[in-house]
PDB file of C-alpha atoms in Angstrom:
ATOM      1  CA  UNK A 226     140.595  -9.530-110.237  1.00 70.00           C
ATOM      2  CA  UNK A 227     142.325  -5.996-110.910  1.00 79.00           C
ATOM      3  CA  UNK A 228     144.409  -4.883-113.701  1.00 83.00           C
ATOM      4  CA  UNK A 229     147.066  -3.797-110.561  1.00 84.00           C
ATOM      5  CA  UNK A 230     147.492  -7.756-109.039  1.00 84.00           C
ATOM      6  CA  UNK A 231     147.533  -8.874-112.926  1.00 79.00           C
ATOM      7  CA  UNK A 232     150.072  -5.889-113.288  1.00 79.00           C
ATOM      8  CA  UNK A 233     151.756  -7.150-110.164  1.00 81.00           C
ATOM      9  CA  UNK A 234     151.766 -10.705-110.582  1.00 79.00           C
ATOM     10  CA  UNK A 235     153.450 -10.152-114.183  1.00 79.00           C
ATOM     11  CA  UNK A 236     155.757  -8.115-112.950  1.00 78.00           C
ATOM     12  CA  UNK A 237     157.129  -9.558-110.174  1.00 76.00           C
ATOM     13  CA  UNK A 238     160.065 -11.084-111.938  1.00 72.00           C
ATOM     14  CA  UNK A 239     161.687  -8.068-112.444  1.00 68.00           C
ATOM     15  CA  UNK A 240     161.730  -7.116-108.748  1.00 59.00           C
ATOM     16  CA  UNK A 241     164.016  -7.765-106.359  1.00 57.00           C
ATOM     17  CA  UNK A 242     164.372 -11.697-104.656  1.00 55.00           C
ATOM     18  CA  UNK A 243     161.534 -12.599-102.123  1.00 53.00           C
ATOM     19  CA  UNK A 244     161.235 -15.093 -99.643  1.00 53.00           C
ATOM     20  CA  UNK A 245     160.088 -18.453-100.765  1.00 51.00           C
ATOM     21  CA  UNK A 246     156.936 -18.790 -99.417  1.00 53.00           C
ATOM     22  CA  UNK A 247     155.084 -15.474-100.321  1.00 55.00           C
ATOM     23  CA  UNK A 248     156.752 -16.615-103.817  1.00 55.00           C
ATOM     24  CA  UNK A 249     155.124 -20.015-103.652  1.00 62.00           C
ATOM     25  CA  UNK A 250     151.641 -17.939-102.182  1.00 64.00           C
ATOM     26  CA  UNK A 251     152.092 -15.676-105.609  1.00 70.00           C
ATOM     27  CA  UNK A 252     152.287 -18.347-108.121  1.00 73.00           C
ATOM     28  CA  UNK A 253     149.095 -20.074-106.572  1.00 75.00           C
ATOM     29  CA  UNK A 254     147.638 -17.131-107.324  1.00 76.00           C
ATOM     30  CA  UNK A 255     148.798 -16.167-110.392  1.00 77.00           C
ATOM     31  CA  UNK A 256     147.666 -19.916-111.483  1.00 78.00           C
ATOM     32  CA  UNK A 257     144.543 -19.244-109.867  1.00 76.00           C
ATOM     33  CA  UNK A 258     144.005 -15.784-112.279  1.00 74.00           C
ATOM     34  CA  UNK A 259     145.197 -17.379-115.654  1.00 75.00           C
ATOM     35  CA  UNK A 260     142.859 -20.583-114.694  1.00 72.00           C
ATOM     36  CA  UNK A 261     139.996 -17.947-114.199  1.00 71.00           C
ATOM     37  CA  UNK A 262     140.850 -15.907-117.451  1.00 64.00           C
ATOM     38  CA  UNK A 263     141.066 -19.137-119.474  1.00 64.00           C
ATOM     39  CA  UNK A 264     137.664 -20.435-118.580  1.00 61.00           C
ATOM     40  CA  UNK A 265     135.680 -17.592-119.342  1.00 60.00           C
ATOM     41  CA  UNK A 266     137.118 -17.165-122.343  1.00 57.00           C
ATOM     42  CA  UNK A 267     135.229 -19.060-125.316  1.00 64.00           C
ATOM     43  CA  UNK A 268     136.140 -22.098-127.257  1.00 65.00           C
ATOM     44  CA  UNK A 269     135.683 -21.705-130.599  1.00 68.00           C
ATOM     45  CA  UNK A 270     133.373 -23.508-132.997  1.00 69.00           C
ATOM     46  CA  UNK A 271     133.802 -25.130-135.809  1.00 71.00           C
ATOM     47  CA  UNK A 272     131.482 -25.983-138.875  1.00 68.00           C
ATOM     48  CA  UNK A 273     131.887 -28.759-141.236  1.00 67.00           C
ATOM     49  CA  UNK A 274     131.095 -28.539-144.669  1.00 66.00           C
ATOM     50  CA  UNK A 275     128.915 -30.013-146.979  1.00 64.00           C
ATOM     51  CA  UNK A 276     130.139 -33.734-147.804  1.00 61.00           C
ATOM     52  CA  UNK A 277     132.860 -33.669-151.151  1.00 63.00           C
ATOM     53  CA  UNK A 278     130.625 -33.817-154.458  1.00 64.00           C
ATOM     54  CA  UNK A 279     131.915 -36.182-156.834  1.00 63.00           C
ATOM     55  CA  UNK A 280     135.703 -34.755-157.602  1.00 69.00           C
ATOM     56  CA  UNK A 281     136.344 -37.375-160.608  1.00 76.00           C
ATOM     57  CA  UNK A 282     133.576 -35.937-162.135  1.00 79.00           C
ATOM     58  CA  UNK A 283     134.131 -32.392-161.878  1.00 80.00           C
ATOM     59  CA  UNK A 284     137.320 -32.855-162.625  1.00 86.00           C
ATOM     60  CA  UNK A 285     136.559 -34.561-166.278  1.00 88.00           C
ATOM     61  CA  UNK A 286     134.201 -31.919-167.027  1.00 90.00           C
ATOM     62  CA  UNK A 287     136.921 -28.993-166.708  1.00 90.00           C
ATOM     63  CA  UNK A 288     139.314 -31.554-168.567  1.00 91.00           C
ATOM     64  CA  UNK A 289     136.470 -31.380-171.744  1.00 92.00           C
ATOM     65  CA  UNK A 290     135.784 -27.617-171.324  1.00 90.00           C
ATOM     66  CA  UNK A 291     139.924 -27.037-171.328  1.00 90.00           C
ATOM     67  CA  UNK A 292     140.346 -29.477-174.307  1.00 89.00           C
ATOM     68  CA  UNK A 293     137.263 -27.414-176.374  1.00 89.00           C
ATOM     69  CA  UNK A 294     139.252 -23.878-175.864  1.00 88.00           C
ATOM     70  CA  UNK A 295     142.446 -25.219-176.438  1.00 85.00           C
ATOM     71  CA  UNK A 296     141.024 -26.660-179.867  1.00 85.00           C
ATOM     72  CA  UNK A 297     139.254 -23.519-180.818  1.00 86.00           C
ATOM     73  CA  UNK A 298     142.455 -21.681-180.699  1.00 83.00           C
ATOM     74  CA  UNK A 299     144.203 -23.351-183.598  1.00 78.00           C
ATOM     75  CA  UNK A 300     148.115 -24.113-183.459  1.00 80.00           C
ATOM     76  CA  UNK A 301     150.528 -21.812-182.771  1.00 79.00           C
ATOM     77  CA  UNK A 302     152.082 -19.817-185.731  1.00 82.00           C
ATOM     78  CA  UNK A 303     156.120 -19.870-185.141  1.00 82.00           C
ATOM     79  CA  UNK A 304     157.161 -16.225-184.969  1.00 80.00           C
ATOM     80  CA  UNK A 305     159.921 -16.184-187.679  1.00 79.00           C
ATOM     81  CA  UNK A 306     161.958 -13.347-185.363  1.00 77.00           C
ATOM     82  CA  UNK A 307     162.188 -15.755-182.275  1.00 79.00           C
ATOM     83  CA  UNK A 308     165.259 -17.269-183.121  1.00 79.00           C
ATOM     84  CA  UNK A 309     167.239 -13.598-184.296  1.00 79.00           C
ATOM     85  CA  UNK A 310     169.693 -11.912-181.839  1.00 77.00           C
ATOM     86  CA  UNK A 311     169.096  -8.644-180.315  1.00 77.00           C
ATOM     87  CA  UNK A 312     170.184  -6.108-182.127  1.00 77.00           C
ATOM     88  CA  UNK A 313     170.513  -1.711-180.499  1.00 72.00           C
ATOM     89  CA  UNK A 314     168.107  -0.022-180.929  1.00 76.00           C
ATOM     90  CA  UNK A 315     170.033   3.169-179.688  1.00 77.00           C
ATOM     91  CA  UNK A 316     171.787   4.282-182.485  1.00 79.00           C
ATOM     92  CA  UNK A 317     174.181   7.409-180.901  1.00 82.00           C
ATOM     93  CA  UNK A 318     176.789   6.356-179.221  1.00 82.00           C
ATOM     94  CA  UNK A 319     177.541   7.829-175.027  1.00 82.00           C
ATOM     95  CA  UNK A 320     179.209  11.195-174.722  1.00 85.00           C
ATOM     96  CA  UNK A 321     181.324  12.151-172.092  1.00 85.00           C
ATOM     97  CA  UNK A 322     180.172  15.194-170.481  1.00 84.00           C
ATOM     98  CA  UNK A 323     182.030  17.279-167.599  1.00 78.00           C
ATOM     99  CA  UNK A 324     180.392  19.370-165.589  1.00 78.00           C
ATOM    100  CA  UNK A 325     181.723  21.434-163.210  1.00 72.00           C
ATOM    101  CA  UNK A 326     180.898  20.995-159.469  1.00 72.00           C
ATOM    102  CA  UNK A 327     180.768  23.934-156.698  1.00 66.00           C
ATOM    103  CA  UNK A 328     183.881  24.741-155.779  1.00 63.00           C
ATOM    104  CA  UNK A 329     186.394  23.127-158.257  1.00 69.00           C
ATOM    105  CA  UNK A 330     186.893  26.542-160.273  1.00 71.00           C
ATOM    106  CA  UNK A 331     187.769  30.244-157.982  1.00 70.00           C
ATOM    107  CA  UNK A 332     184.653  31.463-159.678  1.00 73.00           C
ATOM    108  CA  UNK A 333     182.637  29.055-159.188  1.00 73.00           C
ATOM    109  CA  UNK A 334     182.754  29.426-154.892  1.00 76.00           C
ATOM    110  CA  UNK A 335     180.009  30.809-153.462  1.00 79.00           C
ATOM    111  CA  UNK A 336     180.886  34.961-152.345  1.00 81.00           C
ATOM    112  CA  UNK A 337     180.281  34.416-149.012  1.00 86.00           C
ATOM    113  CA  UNK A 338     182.924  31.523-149.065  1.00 81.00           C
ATOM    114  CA  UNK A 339     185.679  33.236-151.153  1.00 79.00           C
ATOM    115  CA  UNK A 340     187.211  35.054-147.964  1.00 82.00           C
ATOM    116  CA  UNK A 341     188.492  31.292-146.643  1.00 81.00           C
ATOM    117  CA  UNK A 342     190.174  30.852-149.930  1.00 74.00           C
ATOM    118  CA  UNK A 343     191.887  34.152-149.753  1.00 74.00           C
ATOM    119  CA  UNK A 344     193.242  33.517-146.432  1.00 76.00           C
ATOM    120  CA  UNK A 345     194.310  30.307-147.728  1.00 73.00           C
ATOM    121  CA  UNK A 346     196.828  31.940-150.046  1.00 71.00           C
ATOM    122  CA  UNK A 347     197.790  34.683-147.972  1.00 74.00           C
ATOM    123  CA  UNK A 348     199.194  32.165-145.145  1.00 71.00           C
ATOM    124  CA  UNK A 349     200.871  29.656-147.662  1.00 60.00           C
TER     125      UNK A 349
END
């Protein structure tokens, strides 16, 4: 089987309209390829596991080791600023600042530039 009658047989939808019987011949074929493609190709494998240990168990055992931490670490203090609102911490207040941009002041045009403005005037 060649990558060109793969190529081909893939394609062949986007040609033009064929006569029905070399289209039936094609699609034997083409089921003929994708049957051979599919059996060669592996099936995979799969593993089981070791059987499921005792989960009641385990899970009593991390319930004692989480109850021993938690114990060792005491109650929690109340922070006396939770309750407080938020207060600035920037004390200056925003100043407006202006800054000129290219081209709002004569001088501020670029020389090569200033010639358009001067024709401006002369022809108003």
């Amino acid at each position: 089987m060649s990558e060109d009658f793969l190529l081909d047989a893939l394609s062949e939808d986007f040609s033009g309209p064929q006569n029905a019987s070399s289209l039936k011949f094609e699609d034997a074929k083409l089921a003929a390829a994708i049957s051979e493609v599919v059996s060669q190709t592996p099936a995979s494998t799969t593993h089981t596991g070791a059987p499921p240990r005792d989960t009641s168990q385990s899970d009593k055992d991390l319930d004692d080791a989480l109850d021993k931490l938690s114990d060792s670490l005491g109650q929690r203090q109340p922070d006396p600023d939770e309750n407080k609102p938020m207060e600035d911490k920037v004390k200056e207040k925003a100043k407006a600042e202006h800054r000129d941009k290219l081209g709002e002041r004569d001088d501020t045009i670029p020389p090569e530039y200033r010639h358009l403005l001067d024709d401006e005037r002369n022809t108003s």
